[in-house]
Amino acid sequence: MDYALKPLSLLCPQSLSRYMSVGNSAEAMQLTASPPQPPRPHPRPYRVSTWNRALRKGVMAESLSDLLQKVRIALLIGGRITLTLDEDGTIVENEEFFQTLKEGTVFLALTKGQSWYPAKTPGYEFALTQRPGRCHDVACVTLDLYKTKPDDFIGCLNFRATLYGTYSISYDMHCYGARRLLKEALRWVLYSMQASGHLLLGTSAYMQQLLDSTKEEEGEREGSSGVPLLWLSSDTQEDIAVRTQLRPHLC
């Protein structure tokens, strides 16, 4: 009898409220235990150089640890690496500061015993004559060609112009589709060469027909100027033969 009444006791209001409170608390614990994960950052292009700026490579990285790992592979550097900003030598140590940097930032990879020093020139400067000591820069143009991936055909071109040392403008040109454009250009060149070949063949065949017809007309004209014996009658041919035989005797 007690065994039969046990399932009925589970349907009482007190038991139902107890089970509902336990279920709600478990659901709340599950929600608090798994907070929403922040969105994963997208890879961004950067440029890294050796301590003496002799070698520069372009890499794509989404975090500071990812950048350090790719710098070791790109520059073939082992051991501990310290990244500093190329422009002022600021050390990049934490992820928060790294995420605030812009795309295309240039880093210097320093190892043990190496230190940062300012670059001699900010970029490639073109001048016709040497600058005197007392002068002001009117314009400075910097062109930087780099690759974000090793298999890029051309890469990216960074253009920067500065006027009077105050106003500056920069533009970053990504040439990711250059290989596809080159293939299309070569394909059109191939089609044009094939069309030119067919045109030349047709023109040569037409000129050959004209030359053959001209030769036939000249042959017909030469044949019509003389009197061939085949076109004369048999009596006329006999008279001509007799006259030819008698002409020496008459002479």
GROMACS .gro file of C-alpha atoms in nm:
model
  251
    1MET     CA    1   0.000   0.000   0.000
    2ASP     CA    2   0.283   0.242   0.083
    3TYR     CA    3   0.452   0.153  -0.245
    4ALA     CA    4   0.134   0.243  -0.434
    5LEU     CA    5   0.092   0.577  -0.252
    6LYS     CA    6   0.454   0.689  -0.312
    7PRO     CA    7   0.400   0.808  -0.673
    8LEU     CA    8   0.092   1.002  -0.558
    9SER     CA    9   0.295   1.182  -0.294
   10LEU     CA   10   0.521   1.324  -0.564
   11LEU     CA   11   0.224   1.510  -0.714
   12CYS     CA   12   0.151   1.716  -0.405
   13PRO     CA   13   0.213   2.096  -0.424
   14GLN     CA   14   0.506   2.088  -0.184
   15SER     CA   15   0.694   1.826  -0.387
   16LEU     CA   16   0.626   2.007  -0.713
   17SER     CA   17   0.747   2.340  -0.575
   18ARG     CA   18   1.062   2.176  -0.440
   19TYR     CA   19   1.145   2.015  -0.774
   20MET     CA   20   1.074   2.340  -0.962
   21SER     CA   21   1.302   2.540  -0.731
   22VAL     CA   22   1.582   2.287  -0.776
   23GLY     CA   23   1.543   2.302  -1.155
   24ASN     CA   24   1.546   2.682  -1.158
   25SER     CA   25   1.856   2.698  -0.940
   26ALA     CA   26   2.039   2.448  -1.163
   27GLU     CA   27   1.948   2.649  -1.473
   28ALA     CA   28   2.065   2.971  -1.310
   29MET     CA   29   2.395   2.811  -1.211
   30GLN     CA   30   2.443   2.689  -1.567
   31LEU     CA   31   2.381   3.037  -1.708
   32THR     CA   32   2.620   3.201  -1.463
   33ALA     CA   33   2.886   2.935  -1.516
   34SER     CA   34   2.910   2.990  -1.896
   35PRO     CA   35   2.942   3.365  -1.969
   36PRO     CA   36   2.921   3.475  -2.333
   37GLN     CA   37   3.255   3.462  -2.507
   38PRO     CA   38   3.382   3.783  -2.668
   39PRO     CA   39   3.402   3.787  -3.048
   40ARG     CA   40   3.729   3.664  -3.190
   41PRO     CA   41   3.934   3.943  -3.351
   42HIS     CA   42   4.000   3.927  -3.722
   43PRO     CA   43   4.357   3.899  -3.854
   44ARG     CA   44   4.510   4.234  -3.947
   45PRO     CA   45   4.819   4.314  -4.158
   46TYR     CA   46   5.140   4.424  -3.985
   47ARG     CA   47   5.504   4.465  -4.082
   48VAL     CA   48   5.801   4.340  -3.884
   49SER     CA   49   6.172   4.411  -3.928
   50THR     CA   50   6.493   4.290  -3.778
   51TRP     CA   51   6.677   4.505  -3.525
   52ASN     CA   52   6.892   4.668  -3.797
   53ARG     CA   53   6.598   4.708  -4.042
   54ALA     CA   54   6.779   4.501  -4.302
   55LEU     CA   55   6.486   4.262  -4.353
   56ARG     CA   56   6.117   4.350  -4.347
   57LYS     CA   57   5.826   4.109  -4.383
   58GLY     CA   58   5.449   4.146  -4.383
   59VAL     CA   59   5.240   3.918  -4.159
   60MET     CA   60   4.874   3.875  -4.069
   61ALA     CA   61   4.800   3.833  -3.698
   62GLU     CA   62   4.495   3.850  -3.475
   63SER     CA   63   4.667   3.870  -3.136
   64LEU     CA   64   5.005   3.947  -2.982
   65SER     CA   65   5.090   3.581  -2.927
   66ASP     CA   66   4.995   3.500  -3.286
   67LEU     CA   67   5.216   3.783  -3.408
   68LEU     CA   68   5.514   3.662  -3.204
   69GLN     CA   69   5.477   3.312  -3.343
   70LYS     CA   70   5.458   3.432  -3.703
   71VAL     CA   71   5.753   3.668  -3.652
   72ARG     CA   72   5.971   3.372  -3.552
   73ILE     CA   73   5.873   3.192  -3.872
   74ALA     CA   74   5.901   3.493  -4.104
   75LEU     CA   75   6.234   3.628  -3.974
   76LEU     CA   76   6.379   3.291  -3.866
   77ILE     CA   77   6.446   3.413  -3.511
   78GLY     CA   78   6.467   3.184  -3.211
   79GLY     CA   79   6.451   3.248  -2.840
   80ARG     CA   80   6.267   3.527  -2.666
   81ILE     CA   81   6.151   3.814  -2.888
   82THR     CA   82   6.063   4.167  -2.780
   83LEU     CA   83   5.847   4.373  -3.014
   84THR     CA   84   5.893   4.750  -3.025
   85LEU     CA   85   5.739   5.017  -3.242
   86ASP     CA   86   5.967   5.124  -3.523
   87GLU     CA   87   5.882   5.493  -3.497
   88ASP     CA   88   5.956   5.554  -3.127
   89GLY     CA   89   6.076   5.225  -2.973
   90THR     CA   90   5.772   5.166  -2.748
   91ILE     CA   91   5.769   4.808  -2.619
   92VAL     CA   92   5.453   4.610  -2.695
   93GLU     CA   93   5.398   4.394  -2.387
   94ASN     CA   94   5.024   4.334  -2.340
   95GLU     CA   95   4.730   4.244  -2.558
   96GLU     CA   96   4.528   4.557  -2.475
   97PHE     CA   97   4.794   4.789  -2.614
   98PHE     CA   98   4.841   4.567  -2.917
   99GLN     CA   99   4.472   4.585  -3.010
  100THR     CA  100   4.483   4.966  -3.007
  101LEU     CA  101   4.748   4.975  -3.282
  102LYS     CA  102   4.647   5.046  -3.640
  103GLU     CA  103   4.682   4.817  -3.937
  104GLY     CA  104   5.017   4.833  -4.111
  105THR     CA  105   5.209   4.920  -3.793
  106VAL     CA  106   5.581   4.850  -3.825
  107PHE     CA  107   5.749   4.653  -3.543
  108LEU     CA  108   6.111   4.576  -3.467
  109ALA     CA  109   6.188   4.224  -3.344
  110LEU     CA  110   6.462   4.243  -3.080
  111THR     CA  111   6.640   3.951  -2.920
  112LYS     CA  112   6.888   3.930  -2.635
  113GLY     CA  113   7.159   4.197  -2.661
  114GLN     CA  114   6.978   4.405  -2.924
  115SER     CA  115   6.829   4.751  -2.870
  116TRP     CA  116   6.618   4.998  -3.062
  117TYR     CA  117   6.771   5.299  -3.236
  118PRO     CA  118   6.601   5.558  -3.458
  119ALA     CA  119   6.610   5.512  -3.830
  120LYS     CA  120   6.840   5.733  -4.033
  121THR     CA  121   6.570   5.823  -4.284
  122PRO     CA  122   6.194   5.791  -4.244
  123GLY     CA  123   6.157   5.640  -4.588
  124TYR     CA  124   6.270   5.667  -4.947
  125GLU     CA  125   6.330   6.036  -5.018
  126PHE     CA  126   6.402   6.157  -5.369
  127ALA     CA  127   6.603   6.477  -5.409
  128LEU     CA  128   6.780   6.631  -5.707
  129THR     CA  129   7.039   6.820  -5.503
  130GLN     CA  130   7.174   6.808  -5.152
  131ARG     CA  131   6.973   7.002  -4.899
  132PRO     CA  132   7.147   7.295  -4.735
  133GLY     CA  133   7.164   7.318  -4.360
  134ARG     CA  134   6.898   7.586  -4.325
  135CYS     CA  135   6.595   7.481  -4.522
  136HIS     CA  136   6.240   7.358  -4.475
  137ASP     CA  137   6.101   7.047  -4.635
  138VAL     CA  138   5.836   7.126  -4.893
  139ALA     CA  139   5.730   6.772  -4.982
  140CYS     CA  140   5.838   6.426  -4.877
  141VAL     CA  141   5.710   6.115  -5.056
  142THR     CA  142   5.743   5.766  -4.908
  143LEU     CA  143   5.667   5.447  -5.102
  144ASP     CA  144   5.663   5.115  -4.920
  145LEU     CA  145   5.600   4.789  -5.106
  146TYR     CA  146   5.537   4.489  -4.880
  147LYS     CA  147   5.366   4.151  -4.876
  148THR     CA  148   5.115   4.025  -4.623
  149LYS     CA  149   5.152   3.664  -4.741
  150PRO     CA  150   5.457   3.490  -4.888
  151ASP     CA  151   5.261   3.370  -5.193
  152ASP     CA  152   5.133   3.717  -5.290
  153PHE     CA  153   5.219   3.813  -5.647
  154ILE     CA  154   5.276   4.187  -5.598
  155GLY     CA  155   5.166   4.261  -5.242
  156CYS     CA  156   5.059   4.596  -5.100
  157LEU     CA  157   5.181   4.947  -5.170
  158ASN     CA  158   5.178   5.215  -4.902
  159PHE     CA  159   5.199   5.573  -5.027
  160ARG     CA  160   5.258   5.864  -4.792
  161ALA     CA  161   5.317   6.229  -4.878
  162THR     CA  162   5.402   6.510  -4.637
  163LEU     CA  163   5.381   6.881  -4.723
  164TYR     CA  164   5.581   7.138  -4.529
  165GLY     CA  165   5.626   6.886  -4.249
  166THR     CA  166   5.270   6.948  -4.128
  167TYR     CA  167   5.012   6.816  -4.373
  168SER     CA  168   5.033   6.449  -4.458
  169ILE     CA  169   4.828   6.209  -4.661
  170SER     CA  170   4.865   5.834  -4.686
  171TYR     CA  171   4.702   5.561  -4.888
  172ASP     CA  172   4.739   5.186  -4.858
  173MET     CA  173   4.678   5.000  -5.182
  174HIS     CA  174   4.605   4.627  -5.155
  175CYS     CA  175   4.689   4.441  -5.476
  176TYR     CA  176   4.537   4.107  -5.380
  177GLY     CA  177   4.376   4.053  -5.723
  178ALA     CA  178   4.684   4.137  -5.929
  179ARG     CA  179   4.749   3.774  -6.019
  180ARG     CA  180   4.392   3.729  -6.142
  181LEU     CA  181   4.412   4.050  -6.346
  182LEU     CA  182   4.742   3.939  -6.498
  183LYS     CA  183   4.589   3.604  -6.596
  184GLU     CA  184   4.296   3.780  -6.762
  185ALA     CA  185   4.533   4.014  -6.947
  186LEU     CA  186   4.742   3.721  -7.071
  187ARG     CA  187   4.426   3.539  -7.177
  188TRP     CA  188   4.314   3.840  -7.384
  189VAL     CA  189   4.661   3.868  -7.537
  190LEU     CA  190   4.644   3.500  -7.633
  191TYR     CA  191   4.302   3.546  -7.793
  192SER     CA  192   4.422   3.850  -7.987
  193MET     CA  193   4.728   3.661  -8.111
  194GLN     CA  194   4.510   3.371  -8.225
  195ALA     CA  195   4.274   3.610  -8.404
  196SER     CA  196   4.570   3.783  -8.569
  197GLY     CA  197   4.704   3.446  -8.683
  198HIS     CA  198   4.370   3.350  -8.840
  199LEU     CA  199   4.351   3.690  -9.009
  200LEU     CA  200   4.702   3.654  -9.151
  201LEU     CA  201   4.628   3.303  -9.278
  202GLY     CA  202   4.310   3.418  -9.450
  203THR     CA  203   4.486   3.717  -9.604
  204SER     CA  204   4.773   3.503  -9.735
  205ALA     CA  205   4.532   3.252  -9.890
  206TYR     CA  206   4.339   3.533 -10.063
  207MET     CA  207   4.661   3.687 -10.196
  208GLN     CA  208   4.773   3.347 -10.327
  209GLN     CA  209   4.447   3.309 -10.515
  210LEU     CA  210   4.493   3.653 -10.670
  211LEU     CA  211   4.846   3.566 -10.782
  212ASP     CA  212   4.734   3.235 -10.934
  213SER     CA  213   4.450   3.401 -11.126
  214THR     CA  214   4.690   3.667 -11.257
  215LYS     CA  215   4.928   3.401 -11.387
  216GLU     CA  216   4.643   3.222 -11.566
  217GLU     CA  217   4.531   3.544 -11.734
  218GLU     CA  218   4.886   3.616 -11.853
  219GLY     CA  219   4.913   3.266 -11.998
  220GLU     CA  220   4.586   3.306 -12.186
  221ARG     CA  221   4.702   3.641 -12.329
  222GLU     CA  222   5.031   3.492 -12.452
  223GLY     CA  223   4.846   3.204 -12.618
  224SER     CA  224   4.601   3.435 -12.797
  225SER     CA  225   4.881   3.658 -12.943
  226GLY     CA  226   5.026   3.371 -13.162
  227VAL     CA  227   4.842   3.145 -13.416
  228PRO     CA  228   4.872   2.788 -13.295
  229LEU     CA  229   4.858   2.516 -13.556
  230LEU     CA  230   4.605   2.318 -13.361
  231TRP     CA  231   4.339   2.584 -13.422
  232LEU     CA  232   4.387   2.576 -13.808
  233SER     CA  233   4.222   2.336 -14.048
  234SER     CA  234   4.405   2.039 -14.196
  235ASP     CA  235   4.426   2.197 -14.547
  236THR     CA  236   4.576   2.515 -14.410
  237GLN     CA  237   4.831   2.316 -14.212
  238GLU     CA  238   4.936   2.123 -14.527
  239ASP     CA  239   4.976   2.447 -14.727
  240ILE     CA  240   5.194   2.597 -14.456
  241ALA     CA  241   5.411   2.284 -14.447
  242VAL     CA  242   5.455   2.283 -14.831
  243ARG     CA  243   5.545   2.652 -14.836
  244THR     CA  244   5.799   2.593 -14.563
  245GLN     CA  245   5.964   2.313 -14.765
  246LEU     CA  246   5.967   2.510 -15.094
  247ARG     CA  247   6.105   2.834 -14.948
  248PRO     CA  248   6.474   2.720 -14.943
  249HIS     CA  249   6.453   2.603 -15.311
  250LEU     CA  250   6.309   2.933 -15.425
  251CYS     CA  251   6.583   3.121 -15.254
   0.00000   0.00000   0.00000
